[in-house]
mmCIF file of C-alpha atoms in Angstrom:
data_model
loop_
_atom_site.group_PDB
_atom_site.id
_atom_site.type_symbol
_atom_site.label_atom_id
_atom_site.label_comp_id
_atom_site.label_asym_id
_atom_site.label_seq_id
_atom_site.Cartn_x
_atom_site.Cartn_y
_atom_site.Cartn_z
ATOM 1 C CA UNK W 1 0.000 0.000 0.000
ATOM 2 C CA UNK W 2 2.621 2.468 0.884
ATOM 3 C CA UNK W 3 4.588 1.505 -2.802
ATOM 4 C CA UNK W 4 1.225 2.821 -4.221
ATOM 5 C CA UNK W 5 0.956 5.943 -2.315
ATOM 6 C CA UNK W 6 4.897 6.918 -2.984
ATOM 7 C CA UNK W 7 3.534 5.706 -7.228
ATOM 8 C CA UNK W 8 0.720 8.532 -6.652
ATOM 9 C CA UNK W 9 2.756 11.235 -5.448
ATOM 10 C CA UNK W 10 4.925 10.852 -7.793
ATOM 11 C CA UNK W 11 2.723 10.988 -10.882
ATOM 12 C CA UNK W 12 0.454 14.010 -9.531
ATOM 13 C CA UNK W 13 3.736 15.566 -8.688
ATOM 14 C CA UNK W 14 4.832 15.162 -12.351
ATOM 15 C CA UNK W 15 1.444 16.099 -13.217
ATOM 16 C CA UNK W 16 1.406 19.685 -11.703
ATOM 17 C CA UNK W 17 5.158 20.022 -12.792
ATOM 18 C CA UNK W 18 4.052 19.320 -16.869
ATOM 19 C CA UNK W 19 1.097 21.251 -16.179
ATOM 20 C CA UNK W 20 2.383 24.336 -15.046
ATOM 21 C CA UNK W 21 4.476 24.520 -18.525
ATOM 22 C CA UNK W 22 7.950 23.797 -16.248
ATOM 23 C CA UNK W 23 10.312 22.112 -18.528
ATOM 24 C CA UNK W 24 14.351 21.567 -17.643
ATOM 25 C CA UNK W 25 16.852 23.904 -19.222
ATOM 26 C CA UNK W 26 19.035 22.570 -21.952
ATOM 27 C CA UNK W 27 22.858 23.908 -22.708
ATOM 28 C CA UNK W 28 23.084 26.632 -24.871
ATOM 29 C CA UNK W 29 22.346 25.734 -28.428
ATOM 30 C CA UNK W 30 25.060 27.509 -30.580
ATOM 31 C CA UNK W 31 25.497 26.553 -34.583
ATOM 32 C CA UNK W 32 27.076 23.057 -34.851
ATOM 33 C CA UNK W 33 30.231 24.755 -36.735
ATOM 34 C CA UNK W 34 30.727 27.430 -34.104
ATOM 35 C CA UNK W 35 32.518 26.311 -30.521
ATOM 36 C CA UNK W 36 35.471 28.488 -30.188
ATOM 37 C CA UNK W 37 34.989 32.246 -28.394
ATOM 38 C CA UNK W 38 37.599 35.276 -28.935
ATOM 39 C CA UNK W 39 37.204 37.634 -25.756
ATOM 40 C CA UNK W 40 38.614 40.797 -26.074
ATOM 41 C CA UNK W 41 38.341 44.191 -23.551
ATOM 42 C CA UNK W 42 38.437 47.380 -23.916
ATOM 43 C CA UNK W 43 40.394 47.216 -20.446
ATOM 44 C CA UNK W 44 43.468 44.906 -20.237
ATOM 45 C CA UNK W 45 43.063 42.339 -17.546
ATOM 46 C CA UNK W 46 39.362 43.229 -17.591
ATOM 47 C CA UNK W 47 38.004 41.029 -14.448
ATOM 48 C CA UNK W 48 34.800 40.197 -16.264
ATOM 49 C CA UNK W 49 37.026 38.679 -18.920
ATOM 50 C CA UNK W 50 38.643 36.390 -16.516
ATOM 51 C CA UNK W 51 35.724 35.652 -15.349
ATOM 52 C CA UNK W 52 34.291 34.698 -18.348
ATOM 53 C CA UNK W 53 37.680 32.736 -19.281
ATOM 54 C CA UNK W 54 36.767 30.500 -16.225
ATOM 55 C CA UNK W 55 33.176 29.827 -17.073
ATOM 56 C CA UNK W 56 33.372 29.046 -20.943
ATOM 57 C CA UNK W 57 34.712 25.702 -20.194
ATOM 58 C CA UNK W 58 31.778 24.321 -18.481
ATOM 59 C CA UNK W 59 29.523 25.910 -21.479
ATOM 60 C CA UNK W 60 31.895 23.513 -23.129
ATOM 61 C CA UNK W 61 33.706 26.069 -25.177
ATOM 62 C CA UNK W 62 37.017 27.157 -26.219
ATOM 63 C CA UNK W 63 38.590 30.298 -25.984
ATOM 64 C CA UNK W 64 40.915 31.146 -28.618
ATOM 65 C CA UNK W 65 43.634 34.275 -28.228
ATOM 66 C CA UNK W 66 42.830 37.522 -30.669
ATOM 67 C CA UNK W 67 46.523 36.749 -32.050
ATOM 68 C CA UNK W 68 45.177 33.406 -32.923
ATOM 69 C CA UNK W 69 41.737 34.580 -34.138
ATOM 70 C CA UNK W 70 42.203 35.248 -37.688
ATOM 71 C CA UNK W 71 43.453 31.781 -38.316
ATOM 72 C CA UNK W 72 39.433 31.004 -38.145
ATOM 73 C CA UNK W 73 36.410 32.765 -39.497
ATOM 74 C CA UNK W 74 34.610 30.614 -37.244
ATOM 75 C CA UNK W 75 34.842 32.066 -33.872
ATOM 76 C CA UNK W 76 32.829 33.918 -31.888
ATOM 77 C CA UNK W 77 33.886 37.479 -31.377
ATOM 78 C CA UNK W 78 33.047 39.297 -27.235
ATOM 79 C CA UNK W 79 34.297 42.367 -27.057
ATOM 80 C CA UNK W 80 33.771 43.725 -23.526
ATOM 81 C CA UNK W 81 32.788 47.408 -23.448
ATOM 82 C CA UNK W 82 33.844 49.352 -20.149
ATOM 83 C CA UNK W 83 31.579 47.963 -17.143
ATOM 84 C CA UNK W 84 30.177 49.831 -14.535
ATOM 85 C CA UNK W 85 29.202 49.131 -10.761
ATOM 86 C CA UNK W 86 26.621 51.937 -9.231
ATOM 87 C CA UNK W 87 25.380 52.511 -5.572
ATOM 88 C CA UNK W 88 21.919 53.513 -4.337
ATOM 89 C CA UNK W 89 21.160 54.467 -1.258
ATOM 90 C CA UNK W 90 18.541 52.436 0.080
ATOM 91 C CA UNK W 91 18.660 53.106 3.737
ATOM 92 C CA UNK W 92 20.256 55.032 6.743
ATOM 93 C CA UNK W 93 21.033 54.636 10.359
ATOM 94 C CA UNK W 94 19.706 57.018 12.854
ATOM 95 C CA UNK W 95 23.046 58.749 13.429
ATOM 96 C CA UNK W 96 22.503 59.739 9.232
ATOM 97 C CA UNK W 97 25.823 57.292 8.293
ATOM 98 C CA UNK W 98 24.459 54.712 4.768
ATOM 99 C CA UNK W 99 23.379 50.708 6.161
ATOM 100 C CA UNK W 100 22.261 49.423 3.116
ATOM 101 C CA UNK W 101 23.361 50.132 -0.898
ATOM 102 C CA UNK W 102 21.965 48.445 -3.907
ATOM 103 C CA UNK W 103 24.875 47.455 -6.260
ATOM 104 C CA UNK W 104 24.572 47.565 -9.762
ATOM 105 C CA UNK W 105 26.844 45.830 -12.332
ATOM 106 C CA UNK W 106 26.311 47.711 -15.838
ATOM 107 C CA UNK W 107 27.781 44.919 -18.328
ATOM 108 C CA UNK W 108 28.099 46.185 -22.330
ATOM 109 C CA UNK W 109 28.996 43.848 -24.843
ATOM 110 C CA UNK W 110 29.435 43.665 -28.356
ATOM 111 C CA UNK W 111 29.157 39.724 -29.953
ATOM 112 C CA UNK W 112 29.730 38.935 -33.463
ATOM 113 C CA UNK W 113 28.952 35.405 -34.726
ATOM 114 C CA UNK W 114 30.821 34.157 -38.376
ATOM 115 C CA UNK W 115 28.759 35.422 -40.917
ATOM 116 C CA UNK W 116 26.500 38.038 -39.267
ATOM 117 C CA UNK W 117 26.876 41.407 -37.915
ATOM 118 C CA UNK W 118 27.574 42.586 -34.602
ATOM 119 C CA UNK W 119 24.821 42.783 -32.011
ATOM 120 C CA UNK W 120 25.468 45.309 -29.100
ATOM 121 C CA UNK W 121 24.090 43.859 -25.382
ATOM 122 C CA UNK W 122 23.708 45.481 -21.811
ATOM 123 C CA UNK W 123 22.115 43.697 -18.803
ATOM 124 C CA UNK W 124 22.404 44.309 -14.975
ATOM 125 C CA UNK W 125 23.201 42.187 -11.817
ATOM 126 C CA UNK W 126 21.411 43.497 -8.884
ATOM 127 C CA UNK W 127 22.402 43.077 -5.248
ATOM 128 C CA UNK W 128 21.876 44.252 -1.569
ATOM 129 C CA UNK W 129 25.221 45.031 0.221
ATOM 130 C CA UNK W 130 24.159 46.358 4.216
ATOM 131 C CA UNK W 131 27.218 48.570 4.941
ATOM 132 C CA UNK W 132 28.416 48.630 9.049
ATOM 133 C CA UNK W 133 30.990 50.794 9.758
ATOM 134 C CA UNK W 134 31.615 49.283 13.250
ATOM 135 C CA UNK W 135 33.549 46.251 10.889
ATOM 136 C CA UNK W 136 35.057 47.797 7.791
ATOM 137 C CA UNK W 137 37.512 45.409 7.043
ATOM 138 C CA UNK W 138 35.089 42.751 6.939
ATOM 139 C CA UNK W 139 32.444 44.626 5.133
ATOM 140 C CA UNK W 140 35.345 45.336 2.135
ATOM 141 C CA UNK W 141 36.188 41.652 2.149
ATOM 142 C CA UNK W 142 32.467 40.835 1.823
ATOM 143 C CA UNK W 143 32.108 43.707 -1.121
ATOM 144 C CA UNK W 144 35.066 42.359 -2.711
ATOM 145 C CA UNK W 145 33.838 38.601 -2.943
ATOM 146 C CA UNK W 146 29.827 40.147 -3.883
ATOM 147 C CA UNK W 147 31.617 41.778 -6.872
ATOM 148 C CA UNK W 148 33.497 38.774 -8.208
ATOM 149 C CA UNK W 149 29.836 36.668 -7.548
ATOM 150 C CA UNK W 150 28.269 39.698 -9.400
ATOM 151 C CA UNK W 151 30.852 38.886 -12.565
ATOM 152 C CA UNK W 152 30.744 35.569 -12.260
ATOM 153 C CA UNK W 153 26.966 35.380 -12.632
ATOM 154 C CA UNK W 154 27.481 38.247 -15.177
ATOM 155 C CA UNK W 155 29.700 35.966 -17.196
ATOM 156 C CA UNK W 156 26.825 32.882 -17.094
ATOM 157 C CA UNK W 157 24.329 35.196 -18.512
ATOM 158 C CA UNK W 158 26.785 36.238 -20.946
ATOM 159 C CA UNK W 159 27.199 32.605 -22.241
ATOM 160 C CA UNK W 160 23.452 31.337 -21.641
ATOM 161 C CA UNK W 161 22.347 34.701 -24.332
ATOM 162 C CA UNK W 162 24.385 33.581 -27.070
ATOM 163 C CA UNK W 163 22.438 31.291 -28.212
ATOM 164 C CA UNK W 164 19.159 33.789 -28.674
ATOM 165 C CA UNK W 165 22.239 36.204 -30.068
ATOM 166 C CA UNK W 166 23.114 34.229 -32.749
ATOM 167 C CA UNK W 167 19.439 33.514 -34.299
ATOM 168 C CA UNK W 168 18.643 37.713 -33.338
ATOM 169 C CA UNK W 169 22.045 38.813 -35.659
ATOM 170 C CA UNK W 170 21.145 39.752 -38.989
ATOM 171 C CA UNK W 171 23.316 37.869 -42.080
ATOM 172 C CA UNK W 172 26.306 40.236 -43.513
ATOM 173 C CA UNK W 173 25.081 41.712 -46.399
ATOM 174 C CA UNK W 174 27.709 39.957 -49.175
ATOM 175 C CA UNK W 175 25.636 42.338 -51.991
ATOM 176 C CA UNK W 176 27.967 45.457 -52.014
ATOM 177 C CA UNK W 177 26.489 48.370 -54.039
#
């Protein structure tokens, strides 16, 4: 009886999952002929670019140096505008000193797949960083580490949109008047 109760849970269960319209998330679907990525910045030693040098291996991609780049027309081309990190105030202590920002990671992006022209991108990471300047060394060691998250889920967004990038990017025009 209780094999046939654990049998019914689990079908409703899958039930109200399918129902809902909940399906699992597949790797990003890039063109067959396309698995290598050139990253380049307008800053050397951009930290974004490191960070997305760390993720694009678990994407299962290859980077491939800009020196090496024109070996292959069949690379995908990042170039990583300047990026930005912004404070709001969202709340004060009594005595009038800041307890709470809002970050905000500004990430700019240009990609170019083979064959099509460059699409420009921008998206934010969000986050709440309480301040307390009774422990400022540990509040700059925490800021520090919510930065490098902040990139590092910047990166994965990054990677996850490139598949959506390469169907938006219209064909290079091979007409020429």
């Amino acid at each position: 009886m209780k094999k046939h109760l654990q049998f019914a849970a689990v079908v409703m269960s899958m039930v109200l999952v399918t129902g809902c319209g909940f399906h699992l998330r597949s790797s990003p679907s890039l063109p067959d002929d396309v698995n290598t990525v050139v990253i380049e910045s307008a800053r050397a030693h951009a930290p974004l670019a490191r960070a997305l040098n760390k993720r694009l291996n678990v994407y299962g991609l290859n980077r491939v140096d800009v020196s090496d780049s024109a070996s292959s027309s069949q690379n995908i081309n990042i170039y990583l505008l300047p990026e930005k990190l912004e404070r709001q105030l969202l709340s004060v202590y009594p005595s009038g000193q800041v307890a709470e920002y809002e970050l905000i990671y500004v990430v700019r992006y240009r990609v170019q797949f083979p064959g099509k022209e460059a699409v420009l991108a921008q998206f934010e990471v969000v986050r709440d960083y309480q301040d307390d300047p009774d422990q400022v060394l540990a509040k700059s060691r925490e800021l520090d580490l919510m930065l490098s998250e902040m990139r590092d889920e910047a990166a994965d967004i990054m990677i996850r949109r490139l598949s959506s990038q390469a169907t938006a990017a219209p064909a290079l025009s091979t007409n020429q008047p």
